[in-house]
């Protein structure tokens, strides 16, 4: 019995020693390296780049070798005496000047304070490849619209030169706009050059416009230039007073609220509450869905590669509501709501066919609370057109359309006082003056001429480049 007790004691002691040695003294967990995904592929040599490691037994030492063309350019290492459990290593910058495009490979090894591996500890090694890029992008405006007006828009085509471009954006001083890569047939560019284009908006709610273009490369080098459009500060705003008749509200609101899920006619105290819900909350809901469609589903593909036609969706149409109208709604002589009309209302015969003026792809097609049966078509360079209050449409999201195709038919769906088409033009979610886009003279001078001038400028540069060789 005594021998059995001794044997059990020895076994237990051995187990405890084994656990202690393995989990505390001879711990075998290698230092954990935080993912490489946070590191750039290019380095401007101005910003510090760091690698992060962690280990429960503490970091003992590190070593760094910097290789150029498989040859060691320099190396360094150090013992870390304070045994940190979290350790950040800044990559050493090369002491010699290197050309842009040079690739450096950093071989980094970090060891911990474990006594495993004959007291050498556990070691983690990683290789990091970085391309040296110290030059900022170069931006050159090729052509732009001659001016921009408040509530309107403008177009610009420009060239960016850089080894590894990451992002190109435009700004009006308040809102940011994505730029889109563009290719002209027959134009040859250098490998580090690319042409970009974008429409930029000056929304009605913005008092000022301060345009600029900004380019950032993969090494975080950046450059920006001013987009100096001559500016027209005035915005034509017409004011109108609309009297809401009780009989109209009863018939329209009841049918309209039935179209909106989770909302009932009887759930409101009176017609004023029902009207405010439609005119303000439903309008806000519509705006969010339209904004999402016109900012997240747009792509680099352009359906207007050489120019655009004026938007003229209805034949023999009469304008019954202008963009920028300030509409004041009255109920029983009391002002209940004021909103701005962000489109152009066109009326023709009942159920008139709506024609596409330009090619594009359908990015939204559904019934919206205020807009009724609605379709949004994306044309390119951030430009979209919206068609609302339709009685019918066979379009679906993803359909590609051509100029002359039928989009749908006019109607009075949604918050409409009669059969008509509500047409909006949107630049990356911002509604802009439809009067401009339906004006042939403005379209030619502000859009189509920009394509022509940019192409001519690139052909001239190609010719000069060829003469220089």
Short mmCIF file of C-alpha atoms in Angstrom, two decimals, residues 1-10:
data_model
loop_
_atom_site.label_atom_id
_atom_site.label_comp_id
_atom_site.label_asym_id
_atom_site.label_seq_id
_atom_site.Cartn_x
_atom_site.Cartn_y
_atom_site.Cartn_z
CA UNK A 1 0.00 0.00 0.00
CA UNK A 2 2.85 2.35 0.91
CA UNK A 3 4.52 1.71 -2.45
CA UNK A 4 1.27 2.51 -4.22
CA UNK A 5 0.95 5.83 -2.42
CA UNK A 6 4.55 6.70 -3.27
CA UNK A 7 3.95 5.78 -6.91
CA UNK A 8 0.83 7.94 -7.10
CA UNK A 9 2.69 10.83 -5.43
CA UNK A 10 5.58 10.57 -7.88
#
